[in-house]
PDB file of C-alpha atoms in Angstrom:
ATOM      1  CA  UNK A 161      19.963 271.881 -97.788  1.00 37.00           C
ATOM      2  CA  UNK A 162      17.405 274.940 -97.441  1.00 45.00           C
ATOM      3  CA  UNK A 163      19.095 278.605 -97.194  1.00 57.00           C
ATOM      4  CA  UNK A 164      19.307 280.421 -94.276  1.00 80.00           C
ATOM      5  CA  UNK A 165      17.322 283.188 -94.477  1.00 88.00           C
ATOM      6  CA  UNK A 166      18.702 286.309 -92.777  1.00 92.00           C
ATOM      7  CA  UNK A 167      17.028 290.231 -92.320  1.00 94.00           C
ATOM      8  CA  UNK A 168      19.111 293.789 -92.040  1.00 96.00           C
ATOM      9  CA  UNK A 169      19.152 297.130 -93.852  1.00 97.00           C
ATOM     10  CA  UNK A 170      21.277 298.025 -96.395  1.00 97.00           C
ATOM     11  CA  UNK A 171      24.034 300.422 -94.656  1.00 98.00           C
ATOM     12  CA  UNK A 172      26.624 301.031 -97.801  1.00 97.00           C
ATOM     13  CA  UNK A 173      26.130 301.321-101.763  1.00 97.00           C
ATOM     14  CA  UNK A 174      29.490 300.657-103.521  1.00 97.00           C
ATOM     15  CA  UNK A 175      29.660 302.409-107.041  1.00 95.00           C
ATOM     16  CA  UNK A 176      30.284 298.724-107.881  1.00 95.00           C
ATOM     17  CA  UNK A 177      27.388 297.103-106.908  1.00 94.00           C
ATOM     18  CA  UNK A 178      28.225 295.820-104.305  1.00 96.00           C
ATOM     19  CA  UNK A 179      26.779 296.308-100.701  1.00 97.00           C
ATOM     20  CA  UNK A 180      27.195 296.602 -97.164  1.00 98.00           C
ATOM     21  CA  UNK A 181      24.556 295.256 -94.392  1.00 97.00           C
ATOM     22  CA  UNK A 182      23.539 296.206 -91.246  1.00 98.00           C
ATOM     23  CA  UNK A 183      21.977 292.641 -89.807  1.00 95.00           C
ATOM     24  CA  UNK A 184      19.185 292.686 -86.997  1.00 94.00           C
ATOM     25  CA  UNK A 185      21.470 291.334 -84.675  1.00 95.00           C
ATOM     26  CA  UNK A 186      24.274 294.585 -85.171  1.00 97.00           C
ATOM     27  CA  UNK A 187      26.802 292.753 -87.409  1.00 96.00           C
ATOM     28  CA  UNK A 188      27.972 294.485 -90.681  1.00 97.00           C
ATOM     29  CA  UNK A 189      28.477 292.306 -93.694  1.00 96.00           C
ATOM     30  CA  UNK A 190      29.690 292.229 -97.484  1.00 97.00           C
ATOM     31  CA  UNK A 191      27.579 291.302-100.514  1.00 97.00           C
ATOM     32  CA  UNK A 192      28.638 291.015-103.614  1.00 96.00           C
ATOM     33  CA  UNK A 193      27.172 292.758-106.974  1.00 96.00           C
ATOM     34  CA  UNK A 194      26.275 289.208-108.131  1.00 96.00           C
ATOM     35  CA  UNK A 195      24.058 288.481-104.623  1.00 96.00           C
ATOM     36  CA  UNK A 196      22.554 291.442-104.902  1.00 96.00           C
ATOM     37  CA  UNK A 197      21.458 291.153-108.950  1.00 96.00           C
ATOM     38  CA  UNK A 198      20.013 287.906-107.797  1.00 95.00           C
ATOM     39  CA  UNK A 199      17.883 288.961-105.406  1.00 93.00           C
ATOM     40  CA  UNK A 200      16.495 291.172-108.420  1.00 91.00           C
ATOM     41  CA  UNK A 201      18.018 294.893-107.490  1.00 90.00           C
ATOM     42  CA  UNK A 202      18.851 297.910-109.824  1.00 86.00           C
ATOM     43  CA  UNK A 203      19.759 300.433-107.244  1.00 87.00           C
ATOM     44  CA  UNK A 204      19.470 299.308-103.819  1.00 93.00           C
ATOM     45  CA  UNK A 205      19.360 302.471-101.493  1.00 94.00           C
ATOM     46  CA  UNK A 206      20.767 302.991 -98.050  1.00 96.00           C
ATOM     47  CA  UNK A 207      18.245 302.669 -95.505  1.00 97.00           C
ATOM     48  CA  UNK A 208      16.248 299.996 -97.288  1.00 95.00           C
ATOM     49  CA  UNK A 209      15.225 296.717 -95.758  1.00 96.00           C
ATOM     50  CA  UNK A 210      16.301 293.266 -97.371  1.00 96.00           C
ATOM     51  CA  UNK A 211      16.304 289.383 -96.512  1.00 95.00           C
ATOM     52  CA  UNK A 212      19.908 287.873 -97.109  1.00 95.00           C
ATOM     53  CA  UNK A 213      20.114 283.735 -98.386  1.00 94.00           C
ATOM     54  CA  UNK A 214      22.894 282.161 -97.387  1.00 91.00           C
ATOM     55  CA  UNK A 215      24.260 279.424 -98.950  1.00 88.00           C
ATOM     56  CA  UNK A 216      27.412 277.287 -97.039  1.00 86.00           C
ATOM     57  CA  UNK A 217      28.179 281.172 -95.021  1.00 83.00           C
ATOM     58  CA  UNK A 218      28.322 282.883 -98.056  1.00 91.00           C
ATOM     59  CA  UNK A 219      25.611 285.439 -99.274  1.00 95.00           C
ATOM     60  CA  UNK A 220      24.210 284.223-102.623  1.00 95.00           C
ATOM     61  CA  UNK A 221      21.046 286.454-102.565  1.00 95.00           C
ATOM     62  CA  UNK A 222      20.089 289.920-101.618  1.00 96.00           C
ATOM     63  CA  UNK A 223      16.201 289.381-101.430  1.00 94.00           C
ATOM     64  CA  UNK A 224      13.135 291.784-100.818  1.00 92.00           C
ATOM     65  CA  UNK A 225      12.540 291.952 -97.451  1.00 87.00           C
ATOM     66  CA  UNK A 226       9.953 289.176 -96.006  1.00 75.00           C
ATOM     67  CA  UNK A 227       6.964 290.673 -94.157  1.00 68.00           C
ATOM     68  CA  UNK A 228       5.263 288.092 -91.959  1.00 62.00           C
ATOM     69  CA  UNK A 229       0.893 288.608 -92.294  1.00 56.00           C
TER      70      UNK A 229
END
Protein backbone atom coordinates (compact mmCIF):
# COMPACT_ATOMS: atom_id res chain seq x y z
CA UNK A 1 0.00 0.00 0.00
CA UNK A 2 1.73 3.46 -1.02
CA UNK A 3 1.27 6.48 1.63
CA UNK A 4 -0.86 9.14 1.16
CA UNK A 5 0.93 12.02 0.74
CA UNK A 6 -0.62 15.14 2.26
CA UNK A 7 0.68 19.23 2.23
CA UNK A 8 -0.04 22.07 5.14
CA UNK A 9 2.03 24.42 7.30
CA UNK A 10 3.06 23.81 10.52
CA UNK A 11 0.57 25.99 12.84
CA UNK A 12 1.78 24.81 16.60
CA UNK A 13 5.31 23.73 18.15
CA UNK A 14 4.72 21.73 21.38
CA UNK A 15 7.80 21.98 23.82
CA UNK A 16 7.44 18.21 23.28
CA UNK A 17 7.96 17.75 19.90
CA UNK A 18 5.15 17.36 18.87
CA UNK A 19 3.14 19.45 16.24
CA UNK A 20 0.11 20.91 15.05
CA UNK A 21 -0.91 21.31 11.14
CA UNK A 22 -2.70 23.55 9.24
CA UNK A 23 -3.66 21.21 5.95
CA UNK A 24 -4.36 22.91 2.44
CA UNK A 25 -7.77 22.03 2.67
CA UNK A 26 -8.32 24.15 6.39
CA UNK A 27 -8.27 21.10 8.74
CA UNK A 28 -5.96 21.20 11.85
CA UNK A 29 -4.22 18.02 12.80
CA UNK A 30 -1.85 16.29 15.49
CA UNK A 31 1.60 14.82 14.85
CA UNK A 32 3.46 13.18 17.02
CA UNK A 33 7.32 13.85 18.07
CA UNK A 34 8.09 10.43 16.52
CA UNK A 35 6.36 11.56 12.85
CA UNK A 36 7.98 14.47 12.92
CA UNK A 37 11.81 12.97 13.81
CA UNK A 38 11.07 10.79 10.86
CA UNK A 39 10.53 13.09 8.47
CA UNK A 40 14.16 14.30 9.61
CA UNK A 41 13.25 17.66 11.83
CA UNK A 42 15.24 19.34 14.74
CA UNK A 43 13.13 22.35 15.25
CA UNK A 44 10.31 22.66 13.00
CA UNK A 45 9.09 26.39 13.07
CA UNK A 46 5.62 27.81 12.80
CA UNK A 47 4.91 29.02 9.48
CA UNK A 48 6.97 26.40 7.68
CA UNK A 49 5.68 24.23 4.89
CA UNK A 50 5.74 20.28 5.16
CA UNK A 51 4.31 17.09 3.26
CA UNK A 52 2.49 14.70 5.83
CA UNK A 53 2.63 10.45 4.98
CA UNK A 54 -0.03 8.77 6.13
CA UNK A 55 -0.04 5.41 6.88
CA UNK A 56 -3.75 3.48 7.69
CA UNK A 57 -5.08 7.55 8.87
CA UNK A 58 -2.38 7.95 11.05
CA UNK A 59 0.60 10.42 10.44
CA UNK A 60 3.85 8.41 10.40
CA UNK A 61 6.00 11.16 8.71
CA UNK A 62 6.42 14.85 8.85
CA UNK A 63 8.34 15.31 5.45
CA UNK A 64 10.01 18.40 3.65
CA UNK A 65 7.66 19.91 1.69
CA UNK A 66 7.41 18.52 -2.12
CA UNK A 67 7.87 21.22 -4.78
CA UNK A 68 6.56 20.08 -8.15
CA UNK A 69 9.37 21.41 -11.29
Amino acid sequence: MNPHLEQATVHTVHPDGSVVLLRDDGVLVDASASAVAAGGWRAPRQGQRVTLRRREGTISAVLPPVTRA
